[in-house]
């Protein structure tokens, strides 16, 4: 049993929860606790790192030498291991963005920890590359940043018509083209300096004012090529041409907007937003952020984590605004997310799944307050693009807005009587993650529920069975089982047939391994370390998950760049033979792991 507050924290945090009790308590005894005010520099790049830091409360940002945010860390996250595992010098900065309490594990204790315990060594060694990967706009291809299908007009178009078209579309240039072949470019600057200043007639043809035969680049060129050309030639617009045909355009405005769009910047805007409409203006930039993150080849778990952080920030801001309008809550509460937000796996397509846990001091007369709070937040999230859950899994539903003792009864009932509805609800609720409010309401419930669920073999068996309802889309003769009719004909659902089967397996590993994490990739890694899944099988599943999840994000990014709304429905025909082959192999791995889970042979212990 934990014998100190630090030990209690370690007992709930991976990889310390996998240590023998005596070793974990020794780490706790050596550790110290420090409180940092918002804005405090915990350590600076190039200075000695003397301890591994574990965040108990608050938020810490890891930044590089340019001040760019590499990671935004919260409770349960660690930092400092890279410096300790290399030369003892900090390769990054660590800044307390909000008031933070940090547990410091001395360097010598940390070195002993990773030397004596493979589970800790693998965990911290694996985490090192994640904070070093940063996007560089100059090495991205034009295809990942250009605006496709730019506005065009024939060279003979009267100037007044071209100017009106530019005004209506709010663009700064129009391409003069014939059969998609670029003949020239007309910018707002050209209109000012070559037409208005010279007193030319409004009927003057575009061909007389435009810059003829402008410099163009192919979509495979790097953004660095555009920057170099713009600087050298003093131009601000670059048509993008493929096989002699116009396919896009990149402007200085695009470059500025791209550099200004970051998850940290969007969260900062949300934190100051006065209402849901202002938050919506910020979340409207998420598709652009997804495109830039995918284009910079960030791993899928980084992309979805950063996008989820924005959803978390929007939720917390709405909670703050709700309290400002409704007054002080009558009893403590905790707002939790489930579904993809709970797992920190949101993409460009997300609904809202949430609930409220209330203190057992709750009285019936308090429900009016919390019903209003739930409506304020859920309505605000819908305005911000997180549409209402089709299954009404939201805090606005009184069933999912209950005191803690009722939540205990819910979980106890689902575990004791695992009928189909109980399995479905348990699957959703095992992905709960605190977002705002008093997190202590969840701690005891999560630990006791995992303990009871893992001990009930019948419940586990039902959960395994329930996880097999989503099958990978494998067809005959190395093909894919695509939709045969309807709006999504000839496509594969990369959510329900792609990532969801893996999400379900990860949940089983978390259940049998008594893992508190909700993130799927972390659950698979933790399942391997806890013996809930075999090493070879788990590593194969990780590789399959990475490929499927990244293809899903690449598909969404491609849709956004084409001006389409992102979706999960991907036509296999859009892939190369090489990509189709590897995607099918990944689905085969998932199918194999589902079979192993069902039989219990080799993979589930």
Coordinates of C-alpha atoms in Angstrom, one line a residue:
X1 CA 0.0 0.0 0.0
X2 CA 1.2 3.6 -0.7
X3 CA 2.8 5.1 2.4
X4 CA 3.1 8.7 1.4
X5 CA 1.4 11.2 -1.0
X6 CA 4.3 10.8 -3.5
X7 CA 4.1 7.1 -3.3
X8 CA 0.4 7.3 -3.9
X9 CA 1.0 9.3 -7.0
X10 CA 3.7 6.9 -8.3
X11 CA 1.4 4.0 -7.7
X12 CA -1.0 5.5 -10.2
X13 CA 1.6 6.5 -12.8
X14 CA 3.3 4.4 -15.4
X15 CA 6.0 3.0 -15.3
X16 CA 6.2 3.3 -11.5
X17 CA 3.0 1.3 -11.0
X18 CA 4.8 -1.7 -12.5
X19 CA 7.6 -1.6 -9.9
X20 CA 7.8 -3.9 -6.9
X21 CA 6.3 -2.0 -3.9
X22 CA 9.5 -1.7 -2.0
X23 CA 11.4 -0.3 -5.0
X24 CA 8.5 2.2 -5.8
X25 CA 8.6 3.4 -2.2
X26 CA 12.3 3.8 -2.3
X27 CA 11.9 6.1 -5.3
X28 CA 9.2 8.0 -3.4
X29 CA 11.4 8.5 -0.4
X30 CA 14.2 10.0 -2.5
X31 CA 11.9 12.4 -4.3
X32 CA 11.0 15.9 -3.4
X33 CA 8.1 18.2 -4.3
X34 CA 8.4 21.7 -5.7
X35 CA 5.7 24.3 -6.6
X36 CA 6.2 26.7 -9.6
X37 CA 4.3 29.8 -10.3
X38 CA 2.8 30.3 -13.8
X39 CA 5.6 31.5 -16.1
X40 CA 8.4 30.0 -14.0
X41 CA 11.4 28.5 -15.8
X42 CA 12.0 25.1 -14.4
X43 CA 15.2 24.6 -16.3
X44 CA 16.9 26.2 -19.3
X45 CA 18.4 24.6 -22.4
X46 CA 22.1 23.9 -21.9
X47 CA 22.0 23.8 -18.1
X48 CA 22.5 20.7 -15.9
X49 CA 19.5 18.4 -15.3
X50 CA 19.6 17.1 -11.8
X51 CA 16.3 15.2 -11.6
X52 CA 13.6 13.5 -13.5
X53 CA 10.4 15.6 -13.1
X54 CA 6.9 14.2 -12.8
X55 CA 4.0 16.7 -13.0
X56 CA 1.4 16.2 -10.2
X57 CA -0.7 19.3 -11.1
X58 CA -0.6 22.1 -13.6
X59 CA 1.0 22.3 -17.1
X60 CA 4.6 22.5 -18.3
X61 CA 5.6 23.3 -21.9
X62 CA 8.8 21.9 -23.4
X63 CA 10.3 24.4 -25.9
X64 CA 13.4 24.5 -28.2
X65 CA 16.0 27.1 -28.7
X66 CA 13.6 29.2 -30.8
X67 CA 10.8 29.1 -28.2
X68 CA 8.7 26.8 -30.3
X69 CA 6.6 24.4 -28.2
X70 CA 7.6 20.8 -28.7
X71 CA 5.4 19.3 -26.0
X72 CA 2.6 20.4 -23.7
X73 CA 2.7 18.3 -20.6
X74 CA 0.1 17.8 -17.9
X75 CA -0.5 15.7 -14.7
X76 CA 1.2 12.3 -15.0
X77 CA 3.7 13.4 -17.7
X78 CA 7.5 13.3 -17.0
X79 CA 10.3 15.4 -18.4
X80 CA 14.0 15.6 -18.0
X81 CA 14.8 12.0 -19.0
X82 CA 16.5 13.0 -22.3
X83 CA 19.1 15.1 -20.4
X84 CA 19.6 12.4 -17.8
X85 CA 20.0 9.6 -20.3
X86 CA 22.5 11.6 -22.4
X87 CA 25.1 13.9 -20.9
X88 CA 23.2 15.4 -18.0
X89 CA 22.6 18.7 -19.9
X90 CA 19.1 19.9 -20.8
X91 CA 18.5 19.8 -24.6
X92 CA 15.3 21.9 -24.2
X93 CA 13.6 24.4 -21.9
X94 CA 10.9 23.5 -19.4
X95 CA 8.5 26.3 -18.5
X96 CA 5.5 26.2 -16.1
X97 CA 2.7 27.6 -18.3
X98 CA 0.4 27.5 -15.3
X99 CA 1.0 27.0 -11.6
X100 CA 2.5 23.5 -11.3
X101 CA 3.5 21.1 -8.6
X102 CA 6.3 18.9 -9.7
X103 CA 7.8 15.8 -8.1
X104 CA 11.6 15.6 -8.6
X105 CA 13.3 12.2 -8.7
X106 CA 17.1 12.7 -8.2
X107 CA 19.4 11.7 -11.1
X108 CA 21.1 8.9 -9.2
X109 CA 17.7 7.4 -8.2
X110 CA 16.6 7.7 -11.8
X111 CA 19.7 6.0 -13.1
X112 CA 19.2 3.1 -10.6
X113 CA 15.6 2.9 -11.7
X114 CA 16.3 2.4 -15.4
X115 CA 19.3 0.1 -14.6
X116 CA 17.3 -2.3 -12.4
X117 CA 13.9 -2.3 -14.1
X118 CA 13.5 -3.0 -17.8
X119 CA 10.0 -1.7 -17.7
X120 CA 11.3 1.7 -16.7
X121 CA 14.2 1.6 -19.1
X122 CA 12.0 0.8 -22.1
X123 CA 9.4 3.4 -21.1
X124 CA 11.9 6.3 -20.8
X125 CA 14.1 5.2 -23.8
X126 CA 11.0 5.1 -26.0
X127 CA 9.9 8.6 -25.0
X128 CA 13.1 10.3 -26.0
X129 CA 12.6 10.8 -29.7
X130 CA 9.1 12.3 -29.3
X131 CA 10.2 15.7 -28.0
X132 CA 12.9 16.1 -30.6
X133 CA 10.7 16.0 -33.6
X134 CA 9.6 19.4 -34.8
X135 CA 8.2 20.5 -38.0
X136 CA 10.2 22.7 -40.4
X137 CA 8.2 24.6 -42.9
X138 CA 11.1 25.0 -45.3
X139 CA 11.4 21.2 -45.9
X140 CA 7.7 20.7 -46.6
X141 CA 6.6 20.1 -50.2
X142 CA 4.4 22.7 -51.9
X143 CA 1.7 20.0 -52.3
X144 CA 1.3 20.0 -48.5
X145 CA 0.8 23.8 -48.2
X146 CA -0.5 25.2 -51.4
X147 CA -4.1 26.3 -52.0
X148 CA -5.5 23.9 -54.7
X149 CA -7.6 25.1 -57.6
X150 CA -6.9 28.8 -57.5
X151 CA -9.1 31.3 -59.1
X152 CA -8.5 31.8 -62.9
X153 CA -9.9 33.9 -65.8
X154 CA -9.1 34.1 -69.5
X155 CA -6.5 36.7 -70.4
X156 CA -9.1 38.7 -72.3
X157 CA -11.3 39.2 -69.2
X158 CA -12.0 42.9 -68.5
X159 CA -10.1 44.3 -65.5
X160 CA -13.3 45.3 -63.7
X161 CA -14.7 41.7 -63.9
X162 CA -11.4 40.2 -62.6
X163 CA -11.3 42.7 -59.7
X164 CA -14.9 42.0 -58.7
X165 CA -14.2 38.2 -58.7
X166 CA -11.1 38.7 -56.5
X167 CA -13.2 40.9 -54.1
X168 CA -16.0 38.3 -53.8
X169 CA -13.6 35.5 -53.1
X170 CA -11.3 37.6 -50.8
X171 CA -8.2 36.6 -52.7
X172 CA -5.2 38.8 -53.6
X173 CA -4.5 37.4 -57.1
X174 CA -6.1 35.7 -60.1
X175 CA -4.4 33.5 -62.6
X176 CA -4.8 34.3 -66.3
X177 CA -5.1 30.8 -67.9
X178 CA -6.2 29.0 -71.0
X179 CA -7.1 25.3 -70.6
X180 CA -5.3 25.3 -67.2
X181 CA -2.1 26.6 -68.8
X182 CA -0.8 29.7 -66.9
X183 CA -0.4 32.7 -69.2
X184 CA 0.0 35.3 -66.4
X185 CA -0.9 36.5 -62.9
X186 CA -2.8 39.6 -61.8
X187 CA -2.4 40.7 -58.2
X188 CA -4.0 43.5 -56.2
X189 CA -0.6 45.3 -56.4
X190 CA -0.8 45.1 -60.2
X191 CA -4.2 46.7 -60.2
X192 CA -3.0 49.5 -58.0
X193 CA 0.3 50.3 -59.7
X194 CA -0.4 49.4 -63.3
X195 CA -4.1 50.2 -63.8
X196 CA -5.4 52.7 -61.2
X197 CA -2.2 54.7 -61.1
X198 CA -2.0 54.9 -64.9
X199 CA -5.7 55.7 -65.3
X200 CA -6.5 52.7 -67.4
X201 CA -10.1 52.0 -68.4
X202 CA -12.1 49.4 -66.3
X203 CA -12.6 47.5 -69.6
X204 CA -8.8 47.0 -70.1
X205 CA -8.1 43.3 -70.6
X206 CA -6.2 41.5 -67.9
X207 CA -3.6 40.5 -70.4
X208 CA -2.5 44.1 -70.7
X209 CA -1.8 44.5 -66.9
X210 CA -0.8 41.0 -65.7
X211 CA 2.7 39.7 -65.2
X212 CA 3.1 37.5 -68.2
X213 CA 4.7 34.0 -68.0
X214 CA 5.3 34.2 -64.2
X215 CA 7.7 31.9 -62.4
X216 CA 6.1 28.6 -61.4
X217 CA 7.2 25.6 -59.4
X218 CA 6.0 22.0 -59.3
X219 CA 4.1 20.6 -56.3
X220 CA 7.2 18.4 -55.4
X221 CA 9.3 21.5 -54.8
X222 CA 10.1 22.5 -51.3
X223 CA 8.7 25.5 -49.5
X224 CA 12.4 26.6 -49.2
X225 CA 12.4 26.9 -53.0
X226 CA 9.5 29.3 -52.9
X227 CA 11.0 31.4 -50.1
X228 CA 14.3 31.6 -51.9
X229 CA 12.6 32.6 -55.2
X230 CA 10.3 35.2 -53.5
X231 CA 13.3 36.8 -51.7
X232 CA 15.5 36.8 -54.9
X233 CA 12.8 38.0 -57.3
X234 CA 10.7 40.2 -55.0
X235 CA 7.5 38.4 -55.7
X236 CA 4.7 37.4 -53.3
X237 CA 2.7 34.8 -55.3
X238 CA 3.8 31.4 -56.7
X239 CA 1.7 29.4 -59.1
X240 CA 2.2 25.7 -58.7
X241 CA 2.2 23.7 -62.0
X242 CA 2.2 20.0 -62.7
X243 CA 2.8 18.6 -66.2
X244 CA 2.2 22.1 -67.6
X245 CA -1.2 22.5 -65.9
X246 CA -2.1 24.8 -63.0
X247 CA -2.8 22.8 -59.8
X248 CA -2.4 25.4 -57.0
X249 CA -0.9 28.6 -55.6
X250 CA 1.2 29.6 -52.6
X251 CA 1.4 33.1 -51.3
X252 CA 3.3 35.0 -48.6
X253 CA 0.0 35.2 -46.8
X254 CA -0.3 31.4 -46.8
X255 CA 3.3 31.1 -45.4
X256 CA 2.5 33.7 -42.6
X257 CA -0.7 32.0 -41.7
X258 CA 0.9 28.6 -41.6
X259 CA 3.7 29.8 -39.3
X260 CA 1.1 31.4 -37.0
X261 CA -1.0 28.3 -36.7
X262 CA 0.2 26.1 -33.9
X263 CA -1.7 24.1 -31.2
X264 CA -0.2 26.3 -28.5
X265 CA -1.2 29.5 -30.3
X266 CA -4.8 28.2 -30.7
X267 CA -5.0 27.2 -27.1
X268 CA -3.8 30.6 -26.1
X269 CA -6.6 32.2 -28.2
X270 CA -9.2 29.9 -26.7
X271 CA -8.1 30.7 -23.1
X272 CA -9.0 34.4 -23.8
X273 CA -12.2 33.7 -25.8
X274 CA -15.2 35.6 -24.4
X275 CA -17.8 33.2 -25.7
X276 CA -18.6 30.1 -27.8
X277 CA -18.6 32.0 -31.0
X278 CA -15.1 33.2 -30.4
X279 CA -14.0 29.7 -29.6
X280 CA -15.5 28.5 -32.8
X281 CA -13.4 30.9 -34.8
X282 CA -10.3 29.3 -33.3
X283 CA -11.4 25.7 -33.7
X284 CA -12.2 26.4 -37.3
X285 CA -8.4 26.5 -37.8
X286 CA -8.0 22.8 -36.7
X287 CA -8.2 21.5 -40.3
X288 CA -5.4 23.7 -41.3
X289 CA -3.4 22.6 -38.2
X290 CA -4.1 18.9 -39.1
X291 CA -2.8 19.5 -42.6
X292 CA 0.4 21.1 -41.4
X293 CA 1.1 18.5 -38.7
X294 CA 0.5 15.6 -41.2
X295 CA 2.5 17.4 -43.9
X296 CA 5.4 17.7 -41.4
X297 CA 5.3 13.9 -40.9
X298 CA 4.5 14.0 -37.2
X299 CA 3.5 10.6 -35.8
X300 CA -0.2 10.1 -35.6
X301 CA -0.1 10.0 -31.7
X302 CA 1.4 13.5 -31.8
X303 CA -1.1 14.9 -34.2
X304 CA -4.1 13.5 -32.4
X305 CA -2.7 14.5 -29.0
X306 CA -2.2 18.2 -30.1
X307 CA -5.7 18.3 -31.7
X308 CA -7.3 16.8 -28.6
X309 CA -5.5 19.4 -26.4
X310 CA -7.4 22.1 -28.3
X311 CA -10.7 20.3 -27.6
X312 CA -9.7 20.0 -23.9
X313 CA -8.9 23.7 -23.8
X314 CA -12.3 24.6 -25.4
X315 CA -14.1 22.5 -22.9
X316 CA -12.3 24.1 -19.9
X317 CA -12.9 27.6 -21.2
X318 CA -16.6 26.8 -21.6
X319 CA -16.7 25.5 -18.0
X320 CA -15.1 28.7 -16.8
X321 CA -17.6 30.9 -18.8
X322 CA -20.5 28.8 -17.5
X323 CA -19.4 29.2 -13.9
X324 CA -19.0 33.0 -14.5
X325 CA -22.6 33.1 -15.7
X326 CA -24.2 30.6 -13.3
X327 CA -22.2 31.3 -10.2
X328 CA -20.2 29.1 -7.9
X329 CA -21.1 25.4 -8.2
X330 CA -23.1 24.2 -5.2
X331 CA -20.9 21.1 -4.8
X332 CA -17.6 19.9 -6.3
X333 CA -17.9 18.4 -9.8
X334 CA -15.7 16.8 -12.4
X335 CA -16.3 17.0 -16.2
X336 CA -14.9 14.0 -18.0
X337 CA -14.5 13.1 -21.7
X338 CA -14.9 9.7 -23.1
X339 CA -14.6 8.4 -26.7
X340 CA -11.8 9.8 -28.9
X341 CA -11.3 12.9 -26.7
X342 CA -11.0 10.7 -23.6
X343 CA -8.3 8.7 -25.4
X344 CA -6.6 11.8 -26.7
X345 CA -7.2 10.6 -30.3
X346 CA -9.3 13.3 -31.9
X347 CA -8.8 13.9 -35.6
X348 CA -10.4 16.3 -38.1
X349 CA -13.8 14.6 -37.4
X350 CA -15.1 14.6 -33.8
X351 CA -18.3 14.6 -31.9
X352 CA -18.6 15.1 -28.2
X353 CA -18.8 12.3 -25.6
X354 CA -18.8 13.6 -22.0
X355 CA -20.3 13.2 -18.5
X356 CA -20.4 14.8 -15.1
X357 CA -19.4 13.3 -11.8
X358 CA -20.8 15.1 -8.8
X359 CA -19.8 15.1 -5.2
X360 CA -21.9 12.8 -2.9
X361 CA -22.9 16.0 -1.1
X362 CA -25.1 16.6 -4.1
X363 CA -28.8 17.2 -3.4
X364 CA -31.7 17.1 -5.8
X365 CA -32.1 20.9 -5.8
X366 CA -28.5 21.2 -7.1
X367 CA -29.4 19.5 -10.4
X368 CA -30.8 22.6 -12.0
X369 CA -27.4 24.2 -11.7
X370 CA -25.5 21.3 -13.3
X371 CA -28.2 20.8 -16.0
X372 CA -27.6 24.4 -17.0
X373 CA -23.8 23.9 -16.8
X374 CA -24.0 20.8 -19.0
X375 CA -26.2 22.6 -21.5
X376 CA -23.9 25.6 -21.7
X377 CA -20.8 23.5 -22.3
X378 CA -22.4 21.0 -24.7
X379 CA -24.1 23.8 -26.7
X380 CA -20.8 25.7 -26.8
X381 CA -18.9 22.6 -28.0
X382 CA -21.5 22.1 -30.8
X383 CA -21.0 25.7 -31.9
X384 CA -17.3 25.1 -31.9
X385 CA -17.6 22.1 -34.2
X386 CA -17.8 19.2 -31.8
X387 CA -21.2 18.1 -32.7
X388 CA -23.7 16.5 -30.4
X389 CA -23.2 12.8 -29.7
X390 CA -25.7 10.8 -31.8
X391 CA -26.1 8.3 -28.9
X392 CA -26.8 11.1 -26.4
X393 CA -23.6 10.2 -24.4
X394 CA -23.4 13.7 -22.9
X395 CA -23.6 15.4 -19.6
X396 CA -26.9 17.0 -20.8
X397 CA -28.5 13.5 -20.4
X398 CA -29.4 13.2 -16.7
X399 CA -28.2 9.6 -16.8
X400 CA -24.7 10.8 -17.3
X401 CA -24.8 13.6 -14.7
X402 CA -24.8 11.8 -11.4
X403 CA -23.2 11.8 -7.9
X404 CA -20.2 9.6 -7.4
X405 CA -22.1 6.8 -5.5
X406 CA -24.4 6.4 -8.6
X407 CA -21.4 6.1 -10.9
X408 CA -20.0 3.4 -8.6
X409 CA -23.3 1.6 -8.9
X410 CA -23.3 2.0 -12.7
X411 CA -19.8 0.3 -13.0
X412 CA -20.6 -2.3 -10.4
X413 CA -23.8 -3.2 -12.3
X414 CA -22.1 -3.4 -15.7
X415 CA -19.4 -5.6 -14.3
X416 CA -21.8 -7.9 -12.4
X417 CA -24.3 -8.2 -15.3
X418 CA -22.4 -7.8 -18.6
X419 CA -25.4 -7.9 -21.0
X420 CA -24.9 -6.3 -24.5
X421 CA -25.9 -2.8 -23.3
X422 CA -23.6 -3.1 -20.2
X423 CA -20.7 -4.1 -22.5
X424 CA -21.3 -1.1 -24.8
X425 CA -21.5 1.3 -21.9
X426 CA -18.6 -0.1 -20.1
X427 CA -16.5 0.1 -23.3
X428 CA -17.3 3.8 -23.6
X429 CA -16.8 4.6 -19.9
X430 CA -13.5 2.8 -19.6
X431 CA -12.1 5.6 -21.8
X432 CA -13.0 8.3 -19.3
X433 CA -10.5 11.1 -18.7
X434 CA -10.9 14.1 -16.4
X435 CA -11.0 17.5 -18.2
X436 CA -12.1 20.1 -15.7
X437 CA -13.1 20.2 -12.1
X438 CA -12.1 18.1 -9.0
X439 CA -10.1 15.2 -10.4
X440 CA -10.1 13.5 -7.0
X441 CA -13.7 12.4 -7.7
X442 CA -12.4 10.0 -10.3
X443 CA -9.3 8.6 -8.7
X444 CA -10.9 6.2 -6.3
X445 CA -13.6 5.1 -8.8
X446 CA -11.1 4.3 -11.5
X447 CA -8.8 2.2 -9.3
X448 CA -11.7 0.2 -7.7
X449 CA -13.4 -0.4 -11.0
X450 CA -10.3 -1.7 -12.7
X451 CA -9.7 -4.0 -9.8
X452 CA -13.2 -5.4 -9.8
X453 CA -13.4 -5.7 -13.6
X454 CA -10.1 -7.5 -13.9
X455 CA -11.1 -10.0 -11.3
X456 CA -14.4 -10.9 -13.1
X457 CA -13.4 -13.4 -15.8
X458 CA -17.0 -13.5 -17.1
X459 CA -17.0 -9.7 -17.6
X460 CA -13.6 -9.8 -19.3
X461 CA -14.8 -12.6 -21.6
X462 CA -17.9 -10.5 -22.6
X463 CA -15.7 -7.5 -23.2
X464 CA -13.4 -9.5 -25.5
X465 CA -16.5 -10.8 -27.3
X466 CA -17.8 -7.2 -27.6
X467 CA -14.5 -6.1 -29.0
X468 CA -14.8 -8.5 -31.9
X469 CA -17.9 -6.7 -33.3
X470 CA -15.8 -4.4 -35.4
X471 CA -13.9 -6.4 -37.9
X472 CA -11.1 -5.3 -40.3
X473 CA -12.3 -4.8 -43.9
X474 CA -10.6 -7.9 -45.4
X475 CA -12.0 -9.3 -48.6
X476 CA -11.1 -12.3 -50.8
X477 CA -7.9 -12.6 -52.9
X478 CA -6.0 -9.9 -51.0
X479 CA -8.7 -7.3 -51.6
X480 CA -10.7 -5.1 -49.3
X481 CA -14.3 -5.4 -48.2
X482 CA -15.5 -2.0 -49.2
X483 CA -19.0 -0.5 -49.0
X484 CA -21.1 -1.8 -51.9
X485 CA -23.6 0.9 -52.1
X486 CA -24.7 4.3 -50.8
X487 CA -22.9 7.5 -50.2
X488 CA -19.6 5.8 -49.3
X489 CA -19.6 3.1 -52.0
X490 CA -16.2 1.6 -52.7
X491 CA -14.6 3.0 -49.6
X492 CA -13.2 1.6 -46.4
X493 CA -14.3 3.1 -43.1
X494 CA -10.9 3.9 -41.5
X495 CA -12.5 4.6 -38.2
X496 CA -14.9 1.8 -37.4
X497 CA -13.2 -0.9 -39.5
X498 CA -9.7 0.6 -39.1
X499 CA -8.7 2.1 -35.8
X500 CA -11.8 1.0 -33.7
X501 CA -10.8 -2.7 -33.7
X502 CA -7.4 -1.7 -32.3
X503 CA -9.0 0.7 -29.8
X504 CA -11.1 -2.2 -28.6
X505 CA -8.1 -4.5 -28.2
X506 CA -6.2 -1.8 -26.3
X507 CA -9.1 -1.5 -23.9
X508 CA -8.9 -5.2 -23.2
X509 CA -5.2 -5.1 -22.5
X510 CA -5.8 -2.1 -20.2
X511 CA -8.5 -4.1 -18.4
X512 CA -6.5 -7.3 -17.9
X513 CA -3.4 -5.3 -17.1
X514 CA -5.2 -2.9 -14.7
X515 CA -3.8 0.0 -16.6
X516 CA -5.2 3.4 -15.9
X517 CA -4.2 5.0 -19.2
X518 CA -6.9 5.7 -21.8
X519 CA -4.8 6.3 -24.9
X520 CA -4.8 3.3 -27.2
X521 CA -1.1 3.3 -28.1
X522 CA -0.1 3.7 -24.5
X523 CA -2.4 0.9 -23.6
X524 CA -0.8 -1.5 -26.1
X525 CA 2.7 -0.6 -24.9
X526 CA 1.6 -0.9 -21.3
X527 CA -0.2 -4.2 -22.1
X528 CA 3.1 -5.6 -23.4
X529 CA 5.0 -4.5 -20.3
X530 CA 2.2 -5.9 -18.0
X531 CA 2.1 -9.2 -19.8
X532 CA -1.5 -8.6 -21.0
X533 CA -0.4 -9.2 -24.5
X534 CA 2.7 -11.0 -25.8
X535 CA 5.7 -9.0 -26.9
X536 CA 5.8 -10.1 -30.6
X537 CA 2.0 -9.8 -30.9
X538 CA 1.9 -6.4 -29.2
X539 CA 4.7 -5.0 -31.3
X540 CA 3.1 -6.2 -34.5
X541 CA -0.2 -4.6 -33.4
X542 CA 1.6 -1.3 -32.7
X543 CA 3.1 -1.3 -36.2
X544 CA -0.3 -2.0 -37.7
X545 CA -1.9 0.7 -35.6
X546 CA 0.7 3.3 -36.6
X547 CA 0.2 2.5 -40.3
X548 CA -3.6 2.5 -40.2
X549 CA -3.9 5.6 -38.1
X550 CA -1.4 7.6 -40.2
X551 CA -3.1 6.6 -43.4
X552 CA -6.4 7.8 -41.9
X553 CA -4.9 11.2 -41.1
X554 CA -3.2 11.5 -44.5
X555 CA -6.6 10.8 -46.1
X556 CA -8.2 13.5 -44.0
X557 CA -5.4 16.0 -44.8
X558 CA -5.7 15.3 -48.5
X559 CA -9.5 16.0 -48.3
X560 CA -8.9 19.3 -46.5
X561 CA -6.4 20.4 -49.1
X562 CA -9.0 19.6 -51.8
X563 CA -11.4 21.9 -50.0
X564 CA -13.6 18.9 -48.8
X565 CA -14.8 18.2 -45.3
X566 CA -12.6 15.5 -43.7
X567 CA -14.1 12.0 -43.3
X568 CA -13.1 8.5 -42.4
X569 CA -14.1 6.9 -45.7
X570 CA -11.1 6.2 -47.8
X571 CA -11.2 4.6 -51.3
X572 CA -8.5 1.9 -51.5
X573 CA -8.3 2.8 -55.2
X574 CA -6.6 6.1 -54.2
X575 CA -3.7 4.2 -52.8
X576 CA -0.7 2.8 -54.7
X577 CA -0.2 -1.0 -55.0
X578 CA 2.5 -0.7 -52.4
X579 CA 0.3 1.2 -49.9
X580 CA -2.7 -1.2 -50.5
X581 CA -0.5 -4.2 -49.8
X582 CA 0.8 -2.8 -46.5
X583 CA -2.6 -1.6 -45.4
X584 CA -4.0 -5.1 -46.0
X585 CA -1.1 -6.6 -44.1
X586 CA -1.9 -4.3 -41.2
X587 CA -5.5 -5.4 -41.2
X588 CA -4.4 -9.0 -41.2
X589 CA -2.4 -8.3 -38.1
X590 CA -5.4 -6.8 -36.4
X591 CA -7.5 -9.8 -37.4
X592 CA -4.9 -12.2 -36.0
X593 CA -4.8 -10.3 -32.7
X594 CA -8.6 -10.4 -32.5
X595 CA -8.5 -14.2 -32.9
X596 CA -5.8 -14.5 -30.3
X597 CA -7.8 -12.4 -27.9
X598 CA -10.9 -14.5 -28.5
X599 CA -9.0 -17.8 -27.9
X600 CA -6.7 -16.6 -25.2
X601 CA -3.8 -18.4 -26.8
X602 CA -0.4 -16.7 -26.7
X603 CA -1.5 -13.1 -26.6
X604 CA -3.8 -12.6 -23.7
X605 CA -2.6 -13.8 -20.3

